[in-house]
Tab-separated table of C-alpha atoms and ligand atoms in Angstrom:
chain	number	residue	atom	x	y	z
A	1	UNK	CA	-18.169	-30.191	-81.902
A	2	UNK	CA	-20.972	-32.970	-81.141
A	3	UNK	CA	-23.296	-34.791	-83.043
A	4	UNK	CA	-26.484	-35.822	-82.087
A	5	UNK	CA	-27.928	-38.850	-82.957
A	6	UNK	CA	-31.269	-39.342	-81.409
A	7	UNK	CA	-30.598	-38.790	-77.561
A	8	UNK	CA	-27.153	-39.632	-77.761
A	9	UNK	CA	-24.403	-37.126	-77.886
A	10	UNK	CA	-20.959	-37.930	-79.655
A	11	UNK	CA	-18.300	-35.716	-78.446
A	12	UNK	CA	-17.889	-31.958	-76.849
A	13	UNK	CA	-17.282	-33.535	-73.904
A	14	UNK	CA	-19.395	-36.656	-73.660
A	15	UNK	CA	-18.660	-40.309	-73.510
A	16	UNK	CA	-20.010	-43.324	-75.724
A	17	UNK	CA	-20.093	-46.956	-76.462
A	18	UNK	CA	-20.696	-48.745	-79.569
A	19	UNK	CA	-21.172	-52.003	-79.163
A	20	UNK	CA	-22.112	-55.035	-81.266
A	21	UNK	CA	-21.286	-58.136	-83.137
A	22	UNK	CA	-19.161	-57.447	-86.449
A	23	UNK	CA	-21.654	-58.816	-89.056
A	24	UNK	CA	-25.411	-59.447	-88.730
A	25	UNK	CA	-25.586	-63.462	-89.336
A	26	UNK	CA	-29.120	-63.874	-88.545
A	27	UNK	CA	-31.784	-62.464	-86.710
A	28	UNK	CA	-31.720	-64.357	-83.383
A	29	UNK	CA	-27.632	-63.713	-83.380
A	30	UNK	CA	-28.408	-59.672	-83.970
A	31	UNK	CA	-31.334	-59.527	-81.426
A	32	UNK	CA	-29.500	-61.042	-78.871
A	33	UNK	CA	-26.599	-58.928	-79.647
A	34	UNK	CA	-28.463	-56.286	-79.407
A	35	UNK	CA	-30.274	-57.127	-75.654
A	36	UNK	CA	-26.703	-57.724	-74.083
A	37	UNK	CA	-25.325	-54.242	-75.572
A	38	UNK	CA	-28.386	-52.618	-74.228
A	39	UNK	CA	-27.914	-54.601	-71.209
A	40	UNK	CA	-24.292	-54.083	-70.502
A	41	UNK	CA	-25.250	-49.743	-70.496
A	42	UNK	CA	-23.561	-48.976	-74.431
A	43	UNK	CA	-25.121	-46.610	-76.253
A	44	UNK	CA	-25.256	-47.353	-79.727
A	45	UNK	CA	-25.748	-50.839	-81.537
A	46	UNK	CA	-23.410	-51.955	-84.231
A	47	UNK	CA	-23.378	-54.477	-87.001
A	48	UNK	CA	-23.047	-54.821	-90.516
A	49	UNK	CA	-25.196	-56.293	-93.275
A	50	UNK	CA	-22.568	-56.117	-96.067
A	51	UNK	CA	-19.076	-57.128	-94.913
A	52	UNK	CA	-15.607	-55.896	-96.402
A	53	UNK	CA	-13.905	-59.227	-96.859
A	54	UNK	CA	-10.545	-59.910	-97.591
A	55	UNK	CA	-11.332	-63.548	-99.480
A	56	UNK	CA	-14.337	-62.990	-102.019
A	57	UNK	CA	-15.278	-66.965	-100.520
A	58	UNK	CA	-15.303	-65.698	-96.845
A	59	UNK	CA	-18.750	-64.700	-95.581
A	60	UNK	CA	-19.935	-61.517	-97.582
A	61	UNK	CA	-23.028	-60.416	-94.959
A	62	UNK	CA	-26.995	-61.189	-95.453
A	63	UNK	CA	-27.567	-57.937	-96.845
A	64	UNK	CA	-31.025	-56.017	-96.877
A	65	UNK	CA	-32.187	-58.585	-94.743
A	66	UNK	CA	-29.780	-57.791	-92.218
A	67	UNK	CA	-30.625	-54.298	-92.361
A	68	UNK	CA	-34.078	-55.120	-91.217
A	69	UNK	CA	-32.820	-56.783	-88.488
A	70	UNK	CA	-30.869	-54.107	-87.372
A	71	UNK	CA	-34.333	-51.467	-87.796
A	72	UNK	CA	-36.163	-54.552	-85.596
A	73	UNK	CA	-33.420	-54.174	-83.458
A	74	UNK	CA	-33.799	-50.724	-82.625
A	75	UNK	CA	-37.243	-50.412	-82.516
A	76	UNK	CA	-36.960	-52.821	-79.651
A	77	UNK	CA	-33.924	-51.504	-77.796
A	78	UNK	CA	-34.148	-47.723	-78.569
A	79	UNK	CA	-30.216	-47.956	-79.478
A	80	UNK	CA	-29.190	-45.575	-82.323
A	81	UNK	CA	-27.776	-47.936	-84.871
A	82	UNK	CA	-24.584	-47.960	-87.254
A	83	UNK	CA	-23.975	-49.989	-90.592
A	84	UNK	CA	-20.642	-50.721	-92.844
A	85	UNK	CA	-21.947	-48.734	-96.724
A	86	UNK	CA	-19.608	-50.618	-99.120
A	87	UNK	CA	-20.808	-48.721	-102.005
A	88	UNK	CA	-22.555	-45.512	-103.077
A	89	UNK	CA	-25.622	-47.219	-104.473
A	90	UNK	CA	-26.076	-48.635	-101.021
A	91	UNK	CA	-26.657	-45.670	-99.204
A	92	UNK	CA	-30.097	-44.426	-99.968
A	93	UNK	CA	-31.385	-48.384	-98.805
A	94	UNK	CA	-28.864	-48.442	-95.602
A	95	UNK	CA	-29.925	-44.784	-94.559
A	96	UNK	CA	-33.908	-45.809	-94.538
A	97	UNK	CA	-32.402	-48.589	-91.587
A	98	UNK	CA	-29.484	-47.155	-89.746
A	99	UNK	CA	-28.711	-43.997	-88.241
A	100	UNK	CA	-25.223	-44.093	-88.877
A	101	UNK	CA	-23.431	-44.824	-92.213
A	102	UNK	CA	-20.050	-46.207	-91.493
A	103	UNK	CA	-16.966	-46.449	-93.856
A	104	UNK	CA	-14.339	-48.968	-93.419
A	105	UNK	CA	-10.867	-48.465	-93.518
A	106	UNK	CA	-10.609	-49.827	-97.367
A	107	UNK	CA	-12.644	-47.042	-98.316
A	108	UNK	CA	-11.431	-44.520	-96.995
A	109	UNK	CA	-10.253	-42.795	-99.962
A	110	UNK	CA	-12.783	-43.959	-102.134
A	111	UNK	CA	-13.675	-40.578	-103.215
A	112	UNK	CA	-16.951	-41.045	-104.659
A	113	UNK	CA	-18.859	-42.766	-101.782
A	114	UNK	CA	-17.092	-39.992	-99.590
A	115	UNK	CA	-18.789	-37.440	-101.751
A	116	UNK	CA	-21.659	-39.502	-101.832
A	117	UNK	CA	-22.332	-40.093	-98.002
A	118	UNK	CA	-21.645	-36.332	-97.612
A	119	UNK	CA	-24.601	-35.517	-99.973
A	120	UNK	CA	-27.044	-37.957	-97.549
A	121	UNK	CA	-26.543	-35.984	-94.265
A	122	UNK	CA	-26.481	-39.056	-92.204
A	123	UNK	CA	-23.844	-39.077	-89.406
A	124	UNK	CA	-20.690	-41.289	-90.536
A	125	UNK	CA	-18.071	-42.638	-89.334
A	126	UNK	CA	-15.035	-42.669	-91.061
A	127	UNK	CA	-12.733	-45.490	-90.318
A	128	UNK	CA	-9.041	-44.977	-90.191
A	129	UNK	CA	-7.387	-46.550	-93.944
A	130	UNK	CA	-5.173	-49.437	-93.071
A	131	UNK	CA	-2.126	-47.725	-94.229
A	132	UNK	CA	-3.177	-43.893	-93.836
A	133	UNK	CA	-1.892	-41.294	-92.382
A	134	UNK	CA	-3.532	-38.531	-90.184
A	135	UNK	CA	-2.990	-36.012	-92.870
A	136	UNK	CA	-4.719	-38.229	-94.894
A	137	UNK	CA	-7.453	-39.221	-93.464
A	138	UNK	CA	-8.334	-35.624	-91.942
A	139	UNK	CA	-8.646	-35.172	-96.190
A	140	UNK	CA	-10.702	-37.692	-96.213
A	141	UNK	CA	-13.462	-36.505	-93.733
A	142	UNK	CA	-13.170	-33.400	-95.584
A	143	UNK	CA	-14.400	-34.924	-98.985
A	144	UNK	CA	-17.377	-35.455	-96.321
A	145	UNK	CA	-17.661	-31.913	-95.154
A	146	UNK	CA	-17.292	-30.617	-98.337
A	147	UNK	CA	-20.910	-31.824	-99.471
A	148	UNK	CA	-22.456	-29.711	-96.310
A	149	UNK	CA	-22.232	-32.388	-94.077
A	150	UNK	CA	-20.471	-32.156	-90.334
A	151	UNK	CA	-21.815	-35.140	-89.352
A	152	UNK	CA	-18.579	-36.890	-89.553
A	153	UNK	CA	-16.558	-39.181	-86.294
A	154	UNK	CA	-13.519	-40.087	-86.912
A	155	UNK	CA	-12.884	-43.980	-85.730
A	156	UNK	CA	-8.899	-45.126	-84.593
A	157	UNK	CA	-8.879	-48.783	-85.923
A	158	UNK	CA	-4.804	-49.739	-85.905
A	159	UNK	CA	-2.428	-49.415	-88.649
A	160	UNK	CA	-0.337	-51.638	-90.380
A	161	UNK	CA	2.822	-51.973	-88.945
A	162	UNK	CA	5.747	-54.435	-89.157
A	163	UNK	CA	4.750	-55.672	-85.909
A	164	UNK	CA	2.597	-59.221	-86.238
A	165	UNK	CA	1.574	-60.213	-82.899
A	166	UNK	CA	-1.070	-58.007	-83.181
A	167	UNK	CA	-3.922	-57.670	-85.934
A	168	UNK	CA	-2.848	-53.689	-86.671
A	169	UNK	CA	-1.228	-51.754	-84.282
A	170	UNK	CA	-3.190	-49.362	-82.673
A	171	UNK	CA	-2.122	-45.830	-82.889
A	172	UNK	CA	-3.467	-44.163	-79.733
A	173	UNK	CA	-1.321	-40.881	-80.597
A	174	UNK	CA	-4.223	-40.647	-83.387
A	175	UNK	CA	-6.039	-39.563	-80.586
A	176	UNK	CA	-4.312	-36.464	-79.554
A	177	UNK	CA	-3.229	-35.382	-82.565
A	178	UNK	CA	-6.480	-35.442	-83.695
A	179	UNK	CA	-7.779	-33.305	-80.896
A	180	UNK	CA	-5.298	-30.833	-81.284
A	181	UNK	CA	-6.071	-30.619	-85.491
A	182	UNK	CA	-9.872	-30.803	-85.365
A	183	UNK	CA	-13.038	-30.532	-83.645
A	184	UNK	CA	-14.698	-33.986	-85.027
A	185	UNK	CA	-15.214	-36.494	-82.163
A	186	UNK	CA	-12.483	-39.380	-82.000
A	187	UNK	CA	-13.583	-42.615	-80.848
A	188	UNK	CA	-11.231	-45.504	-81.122
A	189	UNK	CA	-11.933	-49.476	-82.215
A	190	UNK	CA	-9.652	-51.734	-80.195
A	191	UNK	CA	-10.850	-54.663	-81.451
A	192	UNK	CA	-9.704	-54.827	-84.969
A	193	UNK	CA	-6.659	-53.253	-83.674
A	194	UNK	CA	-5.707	-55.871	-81.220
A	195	UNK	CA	-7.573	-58.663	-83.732
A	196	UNK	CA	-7.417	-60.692	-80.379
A	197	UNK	CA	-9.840	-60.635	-77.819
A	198	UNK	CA	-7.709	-60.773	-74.632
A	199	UNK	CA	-6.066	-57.219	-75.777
A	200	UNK	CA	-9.541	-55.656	-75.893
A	201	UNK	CA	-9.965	-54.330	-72.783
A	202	UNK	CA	-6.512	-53.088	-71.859
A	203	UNK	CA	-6.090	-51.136	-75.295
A	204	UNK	CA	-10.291	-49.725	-74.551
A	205	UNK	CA	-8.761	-48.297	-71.082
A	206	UNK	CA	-5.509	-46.681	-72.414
A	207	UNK	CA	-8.236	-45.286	-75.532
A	208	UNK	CA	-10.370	-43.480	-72.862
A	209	UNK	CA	-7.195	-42.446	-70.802
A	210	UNK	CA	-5.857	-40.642	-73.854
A	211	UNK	CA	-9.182	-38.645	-74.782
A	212	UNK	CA	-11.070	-40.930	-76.969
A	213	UNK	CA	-14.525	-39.676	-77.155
A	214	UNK	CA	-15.783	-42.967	-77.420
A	215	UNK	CA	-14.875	-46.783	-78.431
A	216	UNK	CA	-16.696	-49.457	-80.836
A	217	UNK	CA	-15.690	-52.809	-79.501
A	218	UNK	CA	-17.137	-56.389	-80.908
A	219	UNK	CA	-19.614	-58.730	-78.918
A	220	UNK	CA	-20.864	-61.347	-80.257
A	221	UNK	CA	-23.207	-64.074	-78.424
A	222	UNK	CA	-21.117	-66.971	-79.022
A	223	UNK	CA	-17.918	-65.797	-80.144
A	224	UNK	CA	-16.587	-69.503	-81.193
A	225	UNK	CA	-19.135	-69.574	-83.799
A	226	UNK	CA	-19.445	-66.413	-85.080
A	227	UNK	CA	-18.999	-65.709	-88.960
A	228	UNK	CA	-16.377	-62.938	-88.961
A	229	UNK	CA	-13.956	-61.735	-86.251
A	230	UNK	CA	-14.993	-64.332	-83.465
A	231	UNK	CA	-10.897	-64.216	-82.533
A	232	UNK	CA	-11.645	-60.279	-81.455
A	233	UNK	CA	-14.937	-60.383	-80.189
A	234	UNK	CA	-15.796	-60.309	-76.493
A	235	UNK	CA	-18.402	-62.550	-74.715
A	236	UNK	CA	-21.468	-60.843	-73.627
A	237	UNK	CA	-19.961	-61.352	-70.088
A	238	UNK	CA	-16.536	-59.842	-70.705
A	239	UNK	CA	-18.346	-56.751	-72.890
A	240	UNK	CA	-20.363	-56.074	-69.596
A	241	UNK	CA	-17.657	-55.959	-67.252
A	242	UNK	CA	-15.389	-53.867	-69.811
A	243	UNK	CA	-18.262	-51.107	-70.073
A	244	UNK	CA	-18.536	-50.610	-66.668
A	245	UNK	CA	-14.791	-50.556	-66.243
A	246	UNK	CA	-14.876	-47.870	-69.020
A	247	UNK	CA	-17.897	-45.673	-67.682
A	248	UNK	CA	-15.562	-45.367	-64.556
A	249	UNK	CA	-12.225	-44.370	-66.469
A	250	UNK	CA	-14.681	-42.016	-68.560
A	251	UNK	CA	-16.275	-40.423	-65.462
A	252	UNK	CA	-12.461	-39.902	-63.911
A	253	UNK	CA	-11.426	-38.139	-67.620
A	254	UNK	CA	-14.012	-35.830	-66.643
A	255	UNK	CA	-16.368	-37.051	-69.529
A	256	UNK	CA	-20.580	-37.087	-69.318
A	257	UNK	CA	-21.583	-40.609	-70.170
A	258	UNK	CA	-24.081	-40.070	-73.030
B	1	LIG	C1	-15.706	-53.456	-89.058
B	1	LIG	O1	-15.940	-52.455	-88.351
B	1	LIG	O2	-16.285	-54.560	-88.895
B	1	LIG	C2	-14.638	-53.373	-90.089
B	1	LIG	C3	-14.679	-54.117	-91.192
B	1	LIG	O3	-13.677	-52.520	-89.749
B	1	LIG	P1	-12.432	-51.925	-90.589
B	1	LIG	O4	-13.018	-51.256	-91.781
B	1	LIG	O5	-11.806	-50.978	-89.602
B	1	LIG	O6	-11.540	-53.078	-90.915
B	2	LIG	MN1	-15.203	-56.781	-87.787
């Protein structure tokens, strides 16, 4: 099946890019984000205002404020825009911003903001859980469903493994497994599965050789001195060069670029 989200089709046999920096730090950092991704040809803007952090002291995201930045940033590029919902009394404010509510891989089986982001009818995407498996996290979109809404694209982000050189380990066999158990579009996030911005590109390629419908990669405009996931993120340079490297891998798998 394929959602719609504005003029942008995700899945049933079309291609997309998400692009973006990880956090919104400010609105000159998000705007310009938000030009290059436009720029480079992706079609939907990413960026969140609240941030899942593993320290309480490490940055926590500029909140509302960065959701206006993100509306500002649409109305100027036309992108369709996603945001992180950490909680279910977030939703109502986030889904006057974005277009699509996104839940990270700690929440995926938090069973109430499921429920609860199924109730809004916004599109979602549902982020792989750290230590999940398939089974698992098919359940989890299904806590989605269950409230009426379809909405729902499933998002690859790496698994823990025992294996350290990389951030998570990114299981590409999600993506035809997934295929073969359900109709919801599977795009794939290589970069907090590789955690390390030189592995980027070469796990985006093997994503959109396996049947990814679409990948959500990290740019930042100055990577050095961004405030979350700099390590991961790609230049505005590199993004550009890796989404016209994808568009021609996508347009060989016999995909529609959206
Ligand atoms: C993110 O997309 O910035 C994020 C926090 O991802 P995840 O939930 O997959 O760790
Ligand atoms: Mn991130």
């Amino acid at each position: 099946m394929s959602i719609t989200v504005d003029d942008i089709i995700i899945g049933g046999g079309s291609f997309v890019i998400i692009g973006g920096p990880c956090a919104v730090e400010n609105r000159e950092q998000f705007l310009s984000a938000a030009r290059y991704v436009k720029e480079s040809g992706a079609n939907i803007l990413r960026g969140s205002a609240y941030k899942p952090r593993t320290s309480p002291y490490s940055f926590q995201g500029i909140e509302e404020e960065g959701l206006k930045y993100i509306y500002e940033a649409k109305m100027e590029t036309g992108l369709p825009t996603i945001c992180e919902v950490l909680d279910a009394n977030l939703i109502e404010k986030t889904a006057k911003y974005v277009d699509i509510l996104q839940i990270g891989a700690r929440n995926m089986q938090n069973f109430p903001l499921l429920r609860a982001v199924g109730k809004s009818g916004k599109p979602v995407i549902l982020k792989r859980g750290i230590a999940a498996t398939i089974d698992e996290w098919l359940n989890a979109a299904e806590y989605i469903r269950s409230e009426g809404n379809y909405n729902v694209i499933l998002c690859e982000r790496g698994i823990r493994t025992y294996e350290t050189s990389t951030r998570n380990t990114l299981d590409i066999s999600a993506v035809p497994v997934i295929k073969s158990r359900s109709d919801m579009p599977i795009i794939v996030d290589p970069s907090h599965a590789a955690g390390v911005r030189e592995y980027v590109a070469p796990l985006s390629k093997a994503a959109v050789a396996a049947g990814a419908d679409g990948l959500m990669i990290e740019v930042h405009p100055n990577p050095e001195k961004a405030l979350s996931d700099g390590h991961q993120s790609l230049n505005p340079h590199e993004f550009k060069t890796l989404c016209s490297d994808i568009k021609k891998l996508a347009n060989f798998m016999g995909f529609g670029l959206a």
